[in-house]
Amino acid sequence: MSITRSRPPGSLLTRTLRFLGVSVLAGAMAAGIALPAVGLLGLGAKNAAESFNSLPDVFKTPPLSQASQIYDADGGLIATVYDRDRTVVPGDHIAPVMRKALVDIEDNRFYQHGAVDLQGVLRALNKNAASGSVAQGGSTLTQQYVKNVFVEQAGRDQKAVLEAQRQTLGRKIQELRYAIELEQTLPKDQILTNYLNITFFGEQAYGVEAAAERYFSVHAKDLSLPQAALLAGIVQSPSMYDPVTNARLAKQRRDTVLTKMAQYGSITAAQAQQAISTPIKLQISKPRQGCITAQQGEGFFCDYVHHVVVTDRAFGKTATERQALWSRGGLQIHTTLSPKAQKALQQSVTSHAYTTDDAAAVMSLVQPGTGKIVAMGQSRDYGLGANQTEINLNVGTDMGGGLGFPTGSTFKPIVAAAALEKGTTPDQSYPAPYSMPWPAMSDCSGNTYPENGEVHNDSTSLTGPFSMPGAMAQSVNTYFAQLEADTGLCDVSKMANALGITQQAGGTKLQVVPSLTLGSNDLTPLEMANVYATFANHGTYCTPVAITSVTKPDGSNVPVSQANCHQVVSAETADTVTTMLLGVVQDGTGKPAGLTDRDSAGKTGTTDESKQVWFAGYTPELAGAAVVSDTRSPRDLDGQSIGGETIGQAFGGTLAGPVWRDSIEGALAGQPAGTLTTTTLPGDSGASGDSGR
């Protein structure tokens, strides 16, 4: 209910000023409309006219923000995302009765007047003078459209939105100035269509198409007379006339619209009466948008796509440009996500670790040779509720993720690749005792780490001598400490950089220290999956990609980044690493993860106190990395209930390995099995250790 305050009627000048007449009359004057009161306004009118004439000549209308759709590789919808729920439609996709209803209730002389409706202004002045308040406005639909454009330009800046809605002299002058321009450059029908596409109809619905779908679950072109009248009535005050929360006032307003339509001849009195006697019948389609609506755990990949758009310079040179592209929306974003692979991955992570467990299973799958991310998920549901999270543990903080996880021995193949590239042969042998001092070494900056502290293997029975294949199969820490020292910390770190590891997941520098070979840095499943994809791809590294194409509302394409594929290690080195990793799953620590129907290679990883366990591996077709970790308050996984089982001792092979195995098997089910390229390795000696590590 509006509250008005009466006052004694004054002179025409006073009443005019009460209605913000200065701005109205200044606009009217510039439009060539003479009013007697203008002469009485003196300096105020002159200043208003000067402000009017100083405005830029061109009225720029921003592209309207709309909903964007994100699709998987098969064309299935992952999610609809938007800042404002809007679908822009052409005029012939809006029911004629909707257009008539809006004109009749908001500006019935729309097709007769110009930018300023002199009759409407005088009518409003007289009514407001009689009531002693501002009870009726004089803005035309064109002026209202201009105001809506200012609000749209403000975007998510609430301060700017409020400023655009302020009824100030300067704002009214702007509205009038640009309304005049629009009336000179656009047909009336187009102005009306633009208005219907931009205005807010309440319940998060912007534009008539979204409103028709929200309230009645129909398209704007299919609106009936009672439905159109209801929507037209909402525009004046979307909160007051919201039919969901205030059905009584909404019906009163709808019936007023119907009465006006009959009064102005758009419908007959009989049609109006029949519609008035019809109760409001809503069929609400609740707004379902955002990554939280994605199925099969795709919410995390959806979130990753969002971060790609707002961080990748392919989508804009500046962060502001990229955010504007996302906020405007209307994009058709096609991605690399394979629904088959995603389903298999999601079933695996959620069966091996329950949502309610303290520990979470996390995994990414990448296609070797293309960099395409084909699946990404974790056992926690995407969301803000209990046992849910919006932190994508597959990636680092710069992409909406977490701080990563120490990778354990899954880092050892990187050390091996660096050594092989430097000329070390696979038959390089070290004594590899159970325990030994860390060898002296130095990093690229010349910082030295003298022989200090102890490095030991996971079992007292795990002693050498070993050559490289056996040490890889049994994950011998003391062997790789010596191999790292002879190769050089600097070369090992350069190899990690070449394979896409340039910093820790939290954005801090990679710690180039002796424990590098044991996976002491916090990295992500996506990074490790891509490292192993490089070995599968004979040493050619491809940057990970999630988006294949983006189409704007006008049908034009936005250039997207392609995978940057380039050789980072020789094919001989990569294939030698592959051969050693085949041994890991055939006879080593990764045997529980091995596939029975196709070639597979991989490496286990178990961190200190078994707080994290990993398995990273590949077939010719897919590479993936899985990690299981207590994400609530990192602690030893031993003794925890994970996936319905109490874990005795947590090992990479026995806990993370099956997550990887089941994902890969499901993702590749029915596909022909390829063959991994191998090299000839020397025979090996050394005791077998615990095959679970």
XYZ file of C-alpha atoms in Angstrom:
693
model
C 0.000 0.000 0.000
C 1.391 3.448 -0.948
C 1.285 6.278 1.573
C 0.650 9.822 0.328
C 0.889 13.119 2.163
C -1.478 15.952 1.297
C -0.478 19.602 1.047
C -2.245 22.734 -0.045
C -2.354 23.079 -3.805
C 0.058 25.728 -4.981
C 0.859 27.539 -8.187
C 1.379 25.744 -11.486
C 5.126 26.297 -11.061
C 5.150 24.630 -7.619
C 3.033 21.717 -8.792
C 5.290 21.273 -11.791
C 8.437 21.153 -9.675
C 6.748 18.667 -7.309
C 6.472 16.230 -10.198
C 10.085 16.688 -11.240
C 8.707 18.913 -13.927
C 12.034 20.539 -14.600
C 13.416 17.391 -16.201
C 10.193 16.530 -18.006
C 9.816 20.003 -19.444
C 13.485 20.241 -20.369
C 13.107 17.070 -22.352
C 9.886 18.283 -23.873
C 11.518 21.565 -24.835
C 14.435 19.811 -26.527
C 11.916 17.681 -28.369
C 10.221 20.750 -29.719
C 7.198 20.670 -27.396
C 6.250 24.122 -26.099
C 4.718 24.448 -22.638
C 3.718 27.797 -21.055
C 5.392 26.888 -17.788
C 8.830 26.708 -19.357
C 9.158 30.442 -19.334
C 8.535 30.483 -15.614
C 11.304 28.033 -14.810
C 14.120 30.415 -15.578
C 17.620 29.245 -14.800
C 16.483 25.724 -13.770
C 15.119 25.008 -17.227
C 18.191 26.548 -18.858
C 20.562 24.369 -16.843
C 18.441 21.303 -17.536
C 18.540 22.023 -21.249
C 22.308 22.522 -21.153
C 22.728 19.189 -19.336
C 20.468 17.599 -21.918
C 22.532 18.889 -24.833
C 25.870 17.899 -23.246
C 25.023 14.178 -23.189
C 26.763 11.898 -25.749
C 24.840 11.564 -29.006
C 25.010 7.759 -29.207
C 22.976 5.625 -26.846
C 24.793 2.345 -26.364
C 22.689 -0.626 -25.369
C 24.661 -3.517 -23.865
C 23.980 -7.086 -24.963
C 21.342 -8.384 -22.577
C 22.509 -10.898 -20.011
C 21.026 -14.293 -20.732
C 21.312 -17.867 -19.577
C 24.214 -19.916 -20.932
C 24.176 -23.655 -21.526
C 27.104 -25.991 -20.884
C 27.060 -29.241 -22.876
C 29.044 -32.464 -22.702
C 30.928 -33.978 -25.644
C 27.781 -35.807 -26.830
C 25.648 -32.663 -26.790
C 23.880 -33.440 -23.521
C 23.110 -30.527 -21.195
C 25.353 -30.390 -18.135
C 23.885 -27.209 -16.645
C 22.257 -23.870 -17.382
C 24.091 -20.969 -15.776
C 23.271 -17.283 -15.607
C 23.626 -14.050 -13.732
C 20.101 -13.192 -14.890
C 17.596 -15.751 -16.103
C 16.727 -14.397 -19.520
C 16.248 -15.749 -23.028
C 16.025 -13.022 -25.647
C 13.355 -13.742 -28.267
C 12.382 -11.872 -31.463
C 9.087 -10.025 -31.669
C 7.320 -12.784 -33.580
C 8.062 -15.155 -30.678
C 5.968 -13.027 -28.310
C 2.199 -13.503 -28.306
C 0.437 -10.423 -29.824
C -1.903 -10.367 -26.827
C 1.149 -9.940 -24.568
C 2.310 -6.921 -26.550
C -1.179 -5.368 -26.428
C -1.539 -5.987 -22.690
C 1.717 -4.268 -21.850
C 1.012 -1.233 -24.028
C -2.516 -0.802 -22.695
C -1.501 -0.831 -19.036
C 1.835 0.998 -19.260
C 1.529 3.436 -22.170
C -1.700 3.170 -24.153
C -0.718 5.975 -26.555
C 2.656 4.365 -27.272
C 2.025 4.177 -31.014
C 0.690 7.747 -31.227
C 3.268 9.839 -29.364
C 6.994 10.362 -29.625
C 9.576 9.980 -26.901
C 7.574 12.279 -24.635
C 3.787 11.948 -24.309
C 2.577 15.510 -23.733
C -0.945 14.352 -22.908
C 0.427 11.857 -20.439
C 2.614 14.489 -18.769
C -0.268 16.941 -18.390
C -2.598 14.212 -17.181
C -0.053 13.182 -14.567
C 0.531 16.797 -13.518
C -3.178 17.405 -13.010
C -3.694 14.167 -11.079
C -0.672 14.757 -8.888
C -1.702 18.356 -8.219
C -5.135 17.211 -7.126
C -3.740 14.555 -4.809
C -0.875 16.648 -3.472
C 1.575 13.821 -4.194
C 3.354 11.996 -6.997
C 0.579 9.489 -7.633
C 1.055 9.004 -11.373
C 4.113 9.026 -13.600
C 4.488 10.415 -17.066
C 7.224 8.185 -18.466
C 6.636 6.528 -21.808
C 7.538 2.915 -22.555
C 10.569 4.197 -24.446
C 11.762 6.122 -21.382
C 11.145 3.064 -19.203
C 13.192 0.976 -21.623
C 16.087 3.432 -21.349
C 15.953 3.185 -17.550
C 16.053 -0.603 -17.805
C 19.152 -0.336 -20.000
C 20.900 1.691 -17.285
C 19.969 -0.984 -14.738
C 21.250 -3.714 -17.070
C 24.539 -1.868 -17.521
C 24.950 -1.777 -13.735
C 25.043 -5.583 -13.710
C 25.766 -7.080 -10.294
C 26.953 -3.768 -8.820
C 24.112 -3.056 -6.375
C 25.281 0.510 -5.802
C 25.206 1.167 -9.539
C 21.757 -0.453 -9.808
C 20.339 1.852 -7.133
C 21.914 4.834 -8.853
C 20.303 3.830 -12.170
C 16.906 3.674 -10.459
C 17.141 7.030 -8.670
C 14.534 9.586 -9.734
C 16.935 12.516 -10.038
C 16.962 15.469 -12.409
C 20.095 14.239 -14.148
C 18.728 10.718 -14.546
C 15.421 11.948 -15.980
C 17.299 14.144 -18.436
C 19.312 11.126 -19.583
C 16.200 9.012 -20.030
C 14.517 11.710 -22.095
C 17.582 12.415 -24.229
C 18.066 8.806 -25.234
C 14.368 8.056 -25.558
C 14.239 10.749 -28.230
C 17.186 9.162 -30.034
C 15.606 5.708 -29.920
C 12.335 6.977 -31.289
C 14.256 8.421 -34.231
C 16.300 5.292 -34.946
C 14.112 2.280 -34.074
C 10.585 1.280 -35.127
C 8.011 1.275 -32.349
C 7.586 -2.501 -32.596
C 11.312 -3.031 -32.011
C 11.345 -0.710 -28.988
C 8.453 -2.694 -27.520
C 10.226 -6.008 -28.216
C 13.391 -4.697 -26.592
C 11.400 -3.615 -23.546
C 9.730 -7.004 -23.200
C 13.123 -8.712 -23.371
C 14.846 -6.523 -20.810
C 12.292 -5.826 -18.077
C 12.091 -7.711 -14.779
C 9.009 -9.826 -14.064
C 9.905 -11.041 -10.570
C 10.824 -14.538 -9.339
C 14.324 -14.183 -10.895
C 12.794 -13.912 -14.390
C 14.151 -11.246 -16.726
C 12.330 -10.796 -20.024
C 8.999 -12.157 -21.126
C 10.277 -15.565 -22.280
C 11.768 -16.394 -18.873
C 8.634 -15.026 -17.161
C 6.297 -17.163 -19.301
C 8.347 -20.241 -18.477
C 8.646 -19.365 -14.782
C 4.952 -18.725 -14.056
C 3.180 -20.867 -16.646
C 5.787 -23.286 -18.078
C 5.026 -22.069 -21.623
C 6.879 -20.039 -24.218
C 6.112 -16.341 -24.637
C 4.540 -16.995 -28.039
C 1.960 -19.313 -26.428
C 0.689 -17.005 -23.671
C -3.090 -16.813 -23.291
C -5.021 -13.598 -22.591
C -5.271 -14.090 -18.795
C -1.594 -15.093 -18.632
C -0.446 -12.103 -20.694
C -2.513 -9.703 -18.595
C -0.985 -11.095 -15.407
C 2.566 -10.627 -16.696
C 1.837 -7.136 -17.976
C 0.503 -6.167 -14.566
C 3.563 -7.499 -12.728
C 5.925 -5.052 -14.455
C 4.854 -2.039 -12.355
C 5.886 -3.716 -9.102
C 7.244 -7.282 -9.388
C 7.332 -7.762 -5.626
C 3.880 -6.315 -4.862
C 2.111 -8.160 -7.670
C 4.014 -11.439 -7.379
C 1.311 -14.104 -7.946
C 3.351 -16.690 -6.037
C 3.461 -14.706 -2.808
C 0.483 -12.329 -3.195
C -2.187 -13.953 -5.366
C -4.969 -11.552 -4.305
C -3.174 -8.363 -5.354
C -1.850 -10.078 -8.471
C -5.396 -10.937 -9.583
C -6.602 -7.415 -8.892
C -3.795 -6.035 -10.995
C -4.421 -8.584 -13.771
C -8.091 -7.653 -13.874
C -7.175 -3.968 -14.111
C -5.070 -4.791 -17.166
C -7.967 -6.697 -18.727
C -10.318 -3.780 -18.090
C -7.881 -1.377 -19.733
C -7.510 -3.687 -22.735
C -11.273 -3.660 -23.214
C -11.375 0.123 -22.722
C -8.786 0.682 -25.456
C -10.353 -1.839 -27.839
C -7.639 -4.478 -27.791
C -10.216 -7.039 -26.643
C -13.990 -7.006 -26.331
C -15.823 -6.437 -23.073
C -17.017 -10.036 -23.229
C -13.438 -11.330 -23.592
C -12.351 -9.172 -20.666
C -15.193 -10.415 -18.470
C -14.507 -14.040 -19.329
C -10.823 -13.629 -18.514
C -11.604 -11.762 -15.270
C -13.792 -14.657 -14.165
C -10.868 -17.049 -14.707
C -8.829 -17.743 -11.582
C -5.057 -17.412 -11.780
C -3.636 -20.790 -12.770
C 0.098 -20.980 -12.258
C 2.328 -23.820 -13.359
C 5.605 -22.798 -11.775
C 8.913 -23.912 -13.227
C 11.335 -23.266 -10.414
C 14.594 -21.666 -11.459
C 17.146 -24.434 -11.900
C 20.473 -22.986 -12.730
C 24.083 -23.238 -11.849
C 26.543 -26.067 -11.512
C 24.615 -27.356 -8.502
C 21.949 -28.703 -10.889
C 24.418 -30.903 -12.795
C 24.028 -34.676 -12.537
C 26.557 -37.534 -12.219
C 28.943 -35.374 -10.213
C 29.424 -33.053 -13.189
C 29.093 -29.989 -10.957
C 32.835 -29.879 -10.351
C 33.638 -29.993 -14.059
C 30.955 -27.331 -14.642
C 32.656 -25.132 -12.045
C 35.987 -25.740 -13.772
C 34.506 -24.585 -17.096
C 33.355 -21.362 -15.408
C 36.874 -20.729 -14.147
C 38.339 -21.422 -17.586
C 36.110 -18.754 -19.148
C 36.982 -16.088 -16.571
C 40.738 -16.838 -16.498
C 41.685 -17.847 -20.055
C 42.828 -14.846 -22.121
C 41.228 -16.436 -25.178
C 37.930 -15.163 -23.758
C 39.125 -11.604 -23.190
C 42.353 -9.701 -22.660
C 41.378 -8.524 -19.186
C 39.638 -10.107 -16.229
C 36.882 -7.504 -16.599
C 36.259 -8.459 -20.229
C 36.145 -12.167 -19.402
C 33.765 -11.660 -16.483
C 31.543 -9.497 -18.684
C 31.385 -12.285 -21.286
C 30.325 -14.781 -18.637
C 27.827 -12.390 -17.025
C 26.184 -11.441 -20.328
C 25.755 -15.143 -21.005
C 23.696 -16.415 -23.886
C 26.607 -18.741 -24.611
C 26.454 -22.284 -25.924
C 29.512 -23.895 -24.354
C 30.474 -27.316 -25.687
C 32.990 -29.268 -23.650
C 35.214 -32.341 -23.680
C 33.341 -34.206 -20.948
C 32.434 -37.771 -21.951
C 29.136 -38.759 -20.271
C 30.142 -42.427 -20.398
C 33.510 -41.807 -18.755
C 31.960 -39.407 -16.239
C 29.344 -41.952 -15.226
C 32.006 -44.615 -14.718
C 34.227 -42.273 -12.717
C 31.373 -41.084 -10.530
C 30.206 -44.610 -9.796
C 33.748 -45.557 -8.863
C 34.569 -42.664 -6.525
C 31.208 -42.885 -4.741
C 31.360 -46.655 -4.301
C 34.892 -46.671 -2.924
C 34.309 -43.692 -0.605
C 30.900 -42.638 0.702
C 29.769 -39.027 0.836
C 29.546 -39.234 4.618
C 33.088 -40.607 5.061
C 35.778 -38.332 6.429
C 37.913 -39.442 3.495
C 37.101 -38.453 -0.074
C 38.032 -40.100 -3.366
C 38.982 -37.674 -6.145
C 39.857 -38.409 -9.775
C 40.448 -36.844 -13.192
C 40.609 -38.569 -16.591
C 42.481 -37.100 -19.575
C 42.804 -38.274 -23.173
C 46.462 -38.715 -24.212
C 47.380 -36.805 -27.344
C 44.585 -34.242 -27.117
C 44.645 -32.911 -23.550
C 40.865 -33.334 -23.375
C 39.493 -33.691 -19.854
C 36.932 -36.455 -20.302
C 35.853 -36.913 -16.680
C 36.303 -35.218 -13.317
C 34.678 -35.941 -9.989
C 34.880 -36.702 -6.305
C 32.892 -38.604 -3.733
C 31.647 -35.414 -2.068
C 28.504 -33.992 -3.692
C 28.728 -30.541 -5.270
C 26.851 -28.024 -3.131
C 26.726 -26.177 0.184
C 24.849 -28.703 2.320
C 26.054 -31.305 4.780
C 28.705 -33.603 3.283
C 28.880 -31.338 0.229
C 31.476 -28.925 -1.067
C 31.977 -26.440 -3.900
C 35.757 -26.871 -3.735
C 36.933 -28.855 -6.749
C 39.694 -31.029 -5.292
C 40.856 -32.006 -8.788
C 42.405 -28.583 -9.375
C 44.266 -25.826 -7.565
C 42.963 -22.685 -5.908
C 43.389 -20.574 -9.057
C 40.698 -22.699 -10.722
C 38.273 -22.916 -7.814
C 39.973 -25.874 -6.185
C 41.898 -26.760 -3.077
C 45.451 -26.828 -1.822
C 46.240 -30.171 -3.446
C 47.771 -33.272 -1.910
C 51.303 -34.600 -1.470
C 51.653 -37.079 -4.326
C 53.860 -39.686 -2.708
C 55.677 -42.048 -5.063
C 53.549 -41.151 -8.091
C 56.241 -38.479 -8.582
C 59.019 -41.064 -9.095
C 58.406 -41.544 -12.847
C 59.199 -37.839 -13.282
C 62.579 -38.415 -11.611
C 63.141 -41.442 -13.823
C 62.311 -39.426 -16.963
C 64.782 -36.698 -15.958
C 67.494 -39.296 -15.358
C 66.878 -41.084 -18.671
C 66.933 -37.786 -20.565
C 70.297 -37.011 -18.987
C 71.744 -40.282 -20.234
C 71.233 -42.607 -17.300
C 70.279 -46.091 -18.459
C 67.601 -48.293 -16.886
C 70.242 -50.727 -15.673
C 71.680 -48.095 -13.324
C 72.059 -49.942 -10.018
C 72.291 -48.672 -6.432
C 72.709 -50.586 -3.180
C 69.369 -49.197 -1.935
C 69.482 -50.226 1.731
C 66.396 -49.982 3.924
C 67.669 -46.690 5.388
C 70.398 -44.227 4.456
C 71.290 -40.529 4.804
C 69.867 -38.226 2.144
C 72.615 -37.654 -0.465
C 73.942 -34.124 -0.907
C 72.376 -32.160 -3.772
C 71.649 -28.605 -4.928
C 68.835 -26.808 -6.768
C 68.865 -24.538 -9.836
C 69.601 -21.463 -7.707
C 72.693 -23.033 -6.210
C 71.117 -23.719 -2.835
C 72.824 -26.782 -1.425
C 71.380 -29.559 0.699
C 74.210 -31.414 2.420
C 74.009 -35.066 3.324
C 71.541 -34.936 6.184
C 68.594 -36.773 7.709
C 67.411 -40.255 6.821
C 65.445 -41.618 3.893
C 64.053 -45.128 4.280
C 61.938 -47.645 2.455
C 58.458 -48.731 3.428
C 59.572 -52.151 4.637
C 62.726 -53.333 6.376
C 62.813 -56.264 3.964
C 62.909 -53.945 0.978
C 66.650 -53.801 0.310
C 68.789 -53.770 -2.816
C 70.674 -53.716 -4.915
C 68.119 -52.531 -7.466
C 68.211 -51.260 -11.010
C 65.606 -48.771 -12.203
C 62.784 -51.153 -13.294
C 62.798 -53.120 -10.031
C 63.065 -49.971 -7.940
C 60.076 -48.547 -9.799
C 58.012 -51.708 -9.398
C 58.670 -51.889 -5.662
C 58.739 -48.095 -5.102
C 62.168 -48.093 -3.452
C 62.720 -44.725 -1.779
C 66.450 -45.106 -1.156
C 67.051 -45.961 -4.824
C 65.235 -42.852 -6.042
C 66.986 -40.622 -3.513
C 70.311 -41.653 -5.077
C 68.938 -41.375 -8.619
C 67.673 -37.853 -7.861
C 71.040 -36.827 -6.454
C 72.962 -38.113 -9.499
C 70.468 -36.557 -11.917
C 70.403 -33.254 -10.060
C 67.525 -31.524 -8.300
C 67.602 -28.817 -10.950
C 67.046 -31.234 -13.823
C 64.308 -33.044 -11.916
C 62.471 -29.758 -11.285
C 62.870 -28.746 -14.942
C 61.343 -32.062 -15.979
C 58.408 -31.433 -13.634
C 57.963 -27.977 -15.187
C 58.008 -29.432 -18.697
C 55.311 -31.892 -17.665
C 53.051 -29.059 -16.502
C 53.992 -28.861 -12.820
C 55.199 -25.315 -12.212
C 53.842 -24.533 -8.750
C 51.932 -26.103 -5.903
C 48.143 -26.257 -5.993
C 47.803 -23.363 -3.568
C 49.855 -21.097 -5.828
C 53.101 -21.296 -3.862
C 56.453 -22.135 -5.440
C 57.374 -25.730 -6.095
C 59.605 -26.881 -3.258
C 62.765 -28.086 -4.980
C 64.220 -30.041 -2.058
C 65.530 -33.616 -1.686
C 62.093 -34.959 -0.727
C 60.858 -33.857 -4.176
C 61.329 -37.431 -5.401
C 58.999 -38.720 -2.668
C 56.170 -36.439 -3.761
C 56.346 -33.889 -0.957
C 54.744 -31.090 -3.033
C 50.983 -30.537 -2.964
C 49.668 -31.244 -6.460
C 46.306 -32.116 -8.025
C 44.776 -35.156 -9.742
C 44.350 -33.203 -12.996
C 48.042 -32.293 -13.059
C 49.148 -35.856 -12.344
C 46.708 -37.325 -14.878
C 48.234 -35.022 -17.492
C 51.788 -36.013 -16.552
C 50.940 -39.655 -17.108
C 49.080 -38.822 -20.321
C 52.395 -37.436 -21.591
C 54.104 -40.781 -21.016
C 51.226 -42.525 -22.782
C 51.632 -40.060 -25.676
C 55.313 -40.944 -26.248
C 56.620 -37.810 -24.545
C 54.336 -35.225 -26.150
C 52.718 -33.014 -23.516
C 49.320 -31.409 -24.195
C 47.885 -28.691 -21.997
C 44.564 -29.826 -20.522
C 41.472 -28.465 -22.260
C 37.817 -28.536 -21.212
C 36.074 -26.434 -23.886
C 35.792 -27.281 -27.579
C 33.591 -24.408 -28.784
C 31.657 -21.375 -27.554
C 28.877 -19.750 -29.551
C 27.471 -16.288 -28.767
C 23.744 -15.424 -28.934
C 24.203 -13.962 -32.424
C 25.626 -17.244 -33.699
C 29.239 -16.085 -33.872
C 31.977 -18.197 -32.346
C 34.310 -17.175 -29.552
C 37.863 -18.431 -30.248
C 38.819 -21.040 -27.670
C 42.257 -22.186 -26.592
C 43.520 -25.314 -28.267
C 45.679 -27.871 -26.516
C 49.312 -26.856 -26.833
C 50.912 -30.197 -27.700
C 54.697 -30.330 -27.847
C 57.465 -32.834 -27.245
C 58.942 -32.482 -23.758
C 60.808 -35.800 -23.465
C 61.978 -38.150 -26.158
C 59.722 -40.962 -27.288
C 62.410 -43.418 -26.180
C 62.379 -42.008 -22.643
C 58.581 -41.946 -22.435
C 58.270 -45.509 -23.741
C 60.936 -46.684 -21.300
C 58.974 -45.152 -18.444
C 55.865 -46.882 -19.810
C 57.663 -50.219 -19.830
C 58.681 -49.780 -16.198
C 55.169 -48.732 -15.201
C 53.779 -51.832 -16.919
C 55.891 -53.774 -14.467
C 54.358 -51.865 -11.556
C 50.853 -53.134 -12.375
C 51.982 -56.595 -13.457
C 54.228 -57.549 -10.554
C 54.705 -54.510 -8.342
C 52.854 -52.272 -5.926
C 50.145 -51.478 -8.472
C 49.062 -55.059 -9.142
C 45.617 -54.569 -7.471
C 44.900 -51.815 -10.007
C 45.943 -53.747 -13.114
C 43.468 -54.314 -15.924
C 42.851 -57.829 -17.238
C 41.587 -57.037 -20.734
C 43.973 -54.334 -21.946
C 47.455 -52.889 -21.476
C 47.819 -50.582 -18.506
C 50.683 -48.857 -16.756
C 50.771 -46.870 -13.540
C 52.320 -45.975 -10.236
C 51.167 -46.057 -6.631
C 51.777 -43.404 -4.038
C 51.403 -43.431 -0.259
C 52.380 -40.386 1.804
C 53.756 -40.145 5.347
C 51.468 -41.723 7.936
C 49.199 -42.860 5.071
C 47.311 -39.545 5.054
C 46.951 -39.750 1.271
C 47.081 -42.662 -1.138
C 47.339 -42.306 -4.915
C 47.234 -44.274 -8.104
C 48.103 -42.642 -11.424
C 48.145 -44.623 -14.624
C 47.108 -44.998 -18.224
C 46.108 -47.120 -21.152
C 46.717 -46.017 -24.759
C 43.267 -44.378 -24.674
C 42.986 -42.758 -21.232
C 45.166 -41.455 -18.418
C 43.917 -40.777 -14.917
C 44.963 -40.017 -11.383
C 43.005 -40.929 -8.258
C 43.675 -39.873 -4.687
C 41.968 -40.797 -1.426
C 42.493 -38.440 1.481
C 40.808 -37.354 4.693
C 39.634 -33.887 3.628
C 37.969 -32.874 6.886
C 41.072 -32.893 9.105
C 43.860 -34.806 7.359
C 44.832 -37.834 9.426
C 46.001 -41.373 8.934
C 43.619 -43.362 6.759
C 44.491 -46.535 8.657
C 41.545 -47.630 10.774
C 39.037 -45.303 9.081
C 35.757 -46.501 7.599
C 35.956 -45.754 3.873
C 33.376 -46.997 1.409
C 31.788 -49.235 4.018
C 35.030 -51.000 4.947
C 37.402 -50.446 7.837
C 40.864 -49.887 6.414
C 43.625 -51.903 8.057
C 46.606 -50.382 6.249
C 46.036 -47.813 3.526
C 48.136 -48.306 0.417
C 47.979 -46.642 -2.966
C 47.613 -49.962 -4.730
C 44.808 -51.317 -2.586
C 42.761 -48.178 -1.848
C 43.282 -45.688 -4.696
C 44.138 -48.371 -7.260
C 40.625 -49.875 -7.432
C 39.145 -46.359 -7.849
C 41.337 -45.903 -10.920
C 40.723 -49.440 -12.230
C 36.919 -49.297 -12.022
C 36.808 -45.842 -13.626
C 38.996 -46.871 -16.543
C 37.182 -50.158 -17.104
C 33.793 -48.450 -17.204
C 34.976 -45.578 -19.373
C 36.527 -47.928 -21.959
C 33.924 -50.698 -21.859
C 33.191 -51.910 -25.372
C 36.160 -50.107 -26.948
C 38.928 -52.064 -28.703
C 42.050 -52.402 -26.580
C 45.143 -50.606 -27.800
C 48.743 -51.579 -27.160
C 51.280 -49.594 -25.169
C 54.664 -49.108 -26.821
C 57.452 -50.708 -24.807
C 61.229 -50.932 -24.854
C 63.651 -53.637 -23.781
C 64.659 -53.387 -20.143
C 67.524 -55.104 -18.326
C 66.853 -57.943 -15.931
C 66.573 -56.926 -12.294
C 67.592 -58.150 -8.916
C 66.399 -57.305 -5.449
C 63.908 -58.558 -2.922
C 60.200 -58.077 -3.451
C 58.597 -55.678 -1.024
C 55.034 -55.114 0.107
C 52.927 -55.106 -3.081
C 50.334 -52.779 -1.603
C 52.369 -49.581 -1.455
